[in-house]
Short mmCIF file of C-alpha atoms in Angstrom, two decimals:
data_model
loop_
_atom_site.label_atom_id
_atom_site.label_comp_id
_atom_site.label_asym_id
_atom_site.label_seq_id
_atom_site.Cartn_x
_atom_site.Cartn_y
_atom_site.Cartn_z
CA MET A 1 16.61 3.55 -2.88
CA PHE A 2 14.19 1.12 -1.24
CA ASP A 3 15.87 1.65 2.14
CA TYR A 4 15.38 5.41 1.74
CA LEU A 5 11.66 4.93 1.03
CA GLU A 6 11.29 2.65 4.05
CA ALA A 7 13.09 5.18 6.28
CA SER A 8 10.88 7.96 4.93
CA ALA A 9 7.74 6.00 5.80
CA ARG A 10 9.04 5.35 9.34
CA CYS A 11 9.81 9.05 9.84
CA GLU A 12 6.31 10.03 8.72
CA GLU A 13 4.89 7.39 11.05
CA LEU A 14 6.37 9.26 14.03
CA GLU A 15 4.09 12.20 13.23
CA LEU A 16 0.89 10.11 13.39
CA PRO A 17 -1.49 10.93 16.23
CA LYS A 18 -2.01 8.52 19.11
CA GLY A 19 -5.10 6.32 18.83
CA GLU A 20 -7.01 6.67 15.55
CA PHE A 21 -4.85 7.44 12.51
CA VAL A 22 -4.94 7.47 8.71
CA ALA A 23 -2.50 5.17 6.91
CA THR A 24 -1.29 6.38 3.48
CA TYR A 25 1.60 5.74 1.13
CA CYS A 26 4.66 7.73 2.15
CA LYS A 27 5.21 11.04 0.38
CA SER A 28 8.57 9.97 -1.06
CA TYR A 29 7.01 6.94 -2.75
CA LYS A 30 4.25 9.06 -4.31
CA LYS A 31 6.83 11.53 -5.63
CA LEU A 32 9.01 8.71 -6.97
CA MET A 33 6.08 7.16 -8.86
CA ALA A 34 5.19 10.53 -10.43
CA ILE A 35 8.81 11.17 -11.43
CA MET A 36 9.23 7.67 -12.86
CA SER A 37 6.11 7.98 -15.01
CA GLY A 38 7.29 11.36 -16.30
CA ILE A 39 10.76 10.03 -17.08
CA ALA A 40 9.38 6.99 -18.90
CA ILE A 41 7.10 9.17 -21.03
CA ALA A 42 9.94 11.62 -21.74
CA ILE A 43 12.30 8.82 -22.79
CA GLY A 44 9.59 7.34 -24.99
CA GLY A 45 9.00 10.73 -26.57
CA THR A 46 12.67 11.34 -27.31
CA LEU A 47 13.25 7.87 -28.75
CA MET A 48 10.50 8.11 -31.36
CA PHE A 49 12.97 7.24 -34.14
CA PHE A 50 13.43 3.82 -32.47
CA TRP A 51 9.75 2.96 -32.72
CA ASP A 52 9.79 -0.34 -30.77
CA VAL A 53 11.74 1.05 -27.83
CA ALA A 54 9.69 4.27 -27.80
CA ILE A 55 6.41 2.34 -27.63
CA LEU A 56 7.77 0.27 -24.72
CA PHE A 57 8.72 3.35 -22.68
CA LEU A 58 5.51 5.19 -23.56
CA LEU A 59 3.40 2.21 -22.45
CA LEU A 60 5.41 1.91 -19.23
CA GLY A 61 4.93 5.61 -18.54
CA LEU A 62 1.21 5.46 -19.26
CA CYS A 63 0.80 2.43 -16.98
CA LEU A 64 2.60 4.24 -14.16
CA LEU A 65 0.56 7.35 -14.86
CA SER A 66 -2.69 5.38 -14.60
CA LEU A 67 -1.60 4.05 -11.18
CA LEU A 68 -0.96 7.53 -9.75
CA PRO A 69 -4.60 8.19 -8.72
CA THR A 70 -4.50 5.00 -6.65
CA PHE A 71 -1.25 5.87 -4.88
CA PHE A 72 -2.18 9.51 -4.26
CA SER A 73 -5.75 8.81 -3.07
CA TYR A 74 -5.09 5.71 -0.91
CA LYS A 75 -6.00 6.16 2.73
CA CYS A 76 -7.05 3.77 5.43
CA LEU A 77 -8.62 5.05 8.63
CA ILE A 78 -7.51 2.72 11.42
CA ASN A 79 -8.72 2.63 14.99
CA LYS A 80 -9.33 -0.02 17.66
CA GLU A 81 -12.62 -1.15 16.09
CA LEU A 82 -12.18 -1.01 12.31
CA MET A 83 -10.09 -0.30 9.23
CA GLU A 84 -11.78 1.80 6.55
CA GLU A 85 -9.85 1.59 3.27
CA GLU A 86 -10.58 4.06 0.47
CA TYR A 87 -8.87 4.78 -2.86
CA PHE A 88 -9.50 5.45 -6.55
CA ILE A 89 -8.82 3.09 -9.44
CA LEU A 90 -8.63 5.60 -12.29
CA PHE A 91 -11.95 7.44 -11.73
CA PHE A 92 -13.76 4.77 -9.73
CA LYS A 93 -13.83 5.00 -5.96
CA LYS A 94 -13.28 1.79 -3.97
CA LYS A 95 -14.19 1.62 -0.30
CA LYS A 96 -13.95 -1.28 2.10
CA ILE A 97 -14.61 -1.51 5.84
CA ILE A 98 -13.00 -4.31 7.85
CA TYR A 99 -13.79 -4.76 11.52
CA TRP A 100 -11.03 -6.05 13.76
CA ARG A 101 -13.44 -8.61 15.21
CA ASP A 102 -13.73 -10.17 11.71
CA VAL A 103 -9.95 -10.60 11.39
CA LYS A 104 -8.97 -14.08 12.55
CA TYR A 105 -5.52 -14.70 11.05
CA LYS A 106 -2.48 -12.69 10.08
CA LYS A 107 0.55 -13.41 7.97
CA VAL A 108 3.55 -11.20 8.68
CA LYS A 109 6.62 -11.15 6.44
CA ILE A 110 9.47 -9.32 8.13
CA GLY A 111 12.64 -10.84 6.66
CA GLY A 112 14.02 -9.74 3.32
CA ARG A 113 13.17 -6.75 1.17
CA ASN A 114 9.36 -6.92 1.17
CA LYS A 115 7.94 -6.50 4.64
CA SER A 116 4.18 -6.90 4.79
CA ILE A 117 1.22 -7.93 6.88
CA THR A 118 -1.86 -9.60 5.43
CA LEU A 119 -5.02 -10.03 7.46
CA TYR A 120 -7.49 -12.87 6.82
CA GLY A 121 -11.06 -13.64 7.86
CA ALA A 122 -12.44 -16.83 9.40
CA ASN A 123 -12.84 -18.44 5.96
CA LYS A 124 -9.10 -17.80 5.29
CA LYS A 125 -9.95 -15.17 2.68
CA ARG A 126 -7.63 -12.16 2.42
CA LEU A 127 -9.27 -9.06 3.86
CA ILE A 128 -6.54 -6.42 3.64
CA SER A 129 -2.78 -6.13 3.43
CA PHE A 130 -0.19 -3.45 4.14
CA ASP A 131 3.45 -3.17 3.14
CA GLU A 132 6.27 -1.18 4.68
CA LEU A 133 5.75 1.80 2.36
CA ILE A 134 2.46 2.53 4.12
CA VAL A 135 2.78 5.14 6.85
CA GLY A 136 1.43 3.34 9.92
CA PHE A 137 2.70 -0.15 8.98
CA GLU A 138 4.32 -0.77 12.38
CA ARG A 139 1.20 0.41 14.20
CA VAL A 140 -0.95 -2.03 12.21
CA ILE A 141 1.36 -4.85 13.29
CA THR A 142 1.06 -3.67 16.90
CA LEU A 143 -2.74 -3.54 16.67
CA ALA A 144 -2.81 -7.06 15.23
CA LYS A 145 -0.75 -8.27 18.21
CA ARG A 146 -2.97 -6.45 20.70
CA ASN A 147 -6.09 -8.01 19.20
CA ALA A 148 -4.50 -11.46 19.65
CA ILE A 149 -4.84 -12.41 16.00
CA LYS A 150 -3.40 -15.85 15.33
CA GLU A 151 -0.47 -16.35 12.98
CA LYS A 152 -1.49 -18.02 9.73
CA SER A 153 1.15 -20.55 8.86
CA ASN A 154 -0.40 -22.39 5.93
CA LEU A 155 -2.51 -21.09 3.06
CA ILE A 156 -4.86 -23.68 1.61
#
């Protein structure tokens, strides 16, 4: 399933315009999260006679449901100068602007299941991170290489 989601994100990445682009979660991942929250709530609703199990599934479904606004609203405008991240946490809008000139270190994890890139500032504080389910992940890695951002080998 995870391989399918990764492949879906890579296919969507091919449709991104050259130059400036908007990174978002892939459509398949958003649909999967919505379906999983619905299934968890439905299972919890049908298992009401097993109270403990029903509560567990209902809470799981509600937690997933509360994360949906974040996954559906996440977008990050990326160009050669900056990254402008914007998303909702429930009903509260979060916005952050990171300039490429402020990024001094990167940590890229390619091996294994969880591929990601995390970008750090001069004070070794995490600025932003992307995983492989973000459409535009490979282009962010390419931009980090082009900007000659040093590899961060040790977190202190």
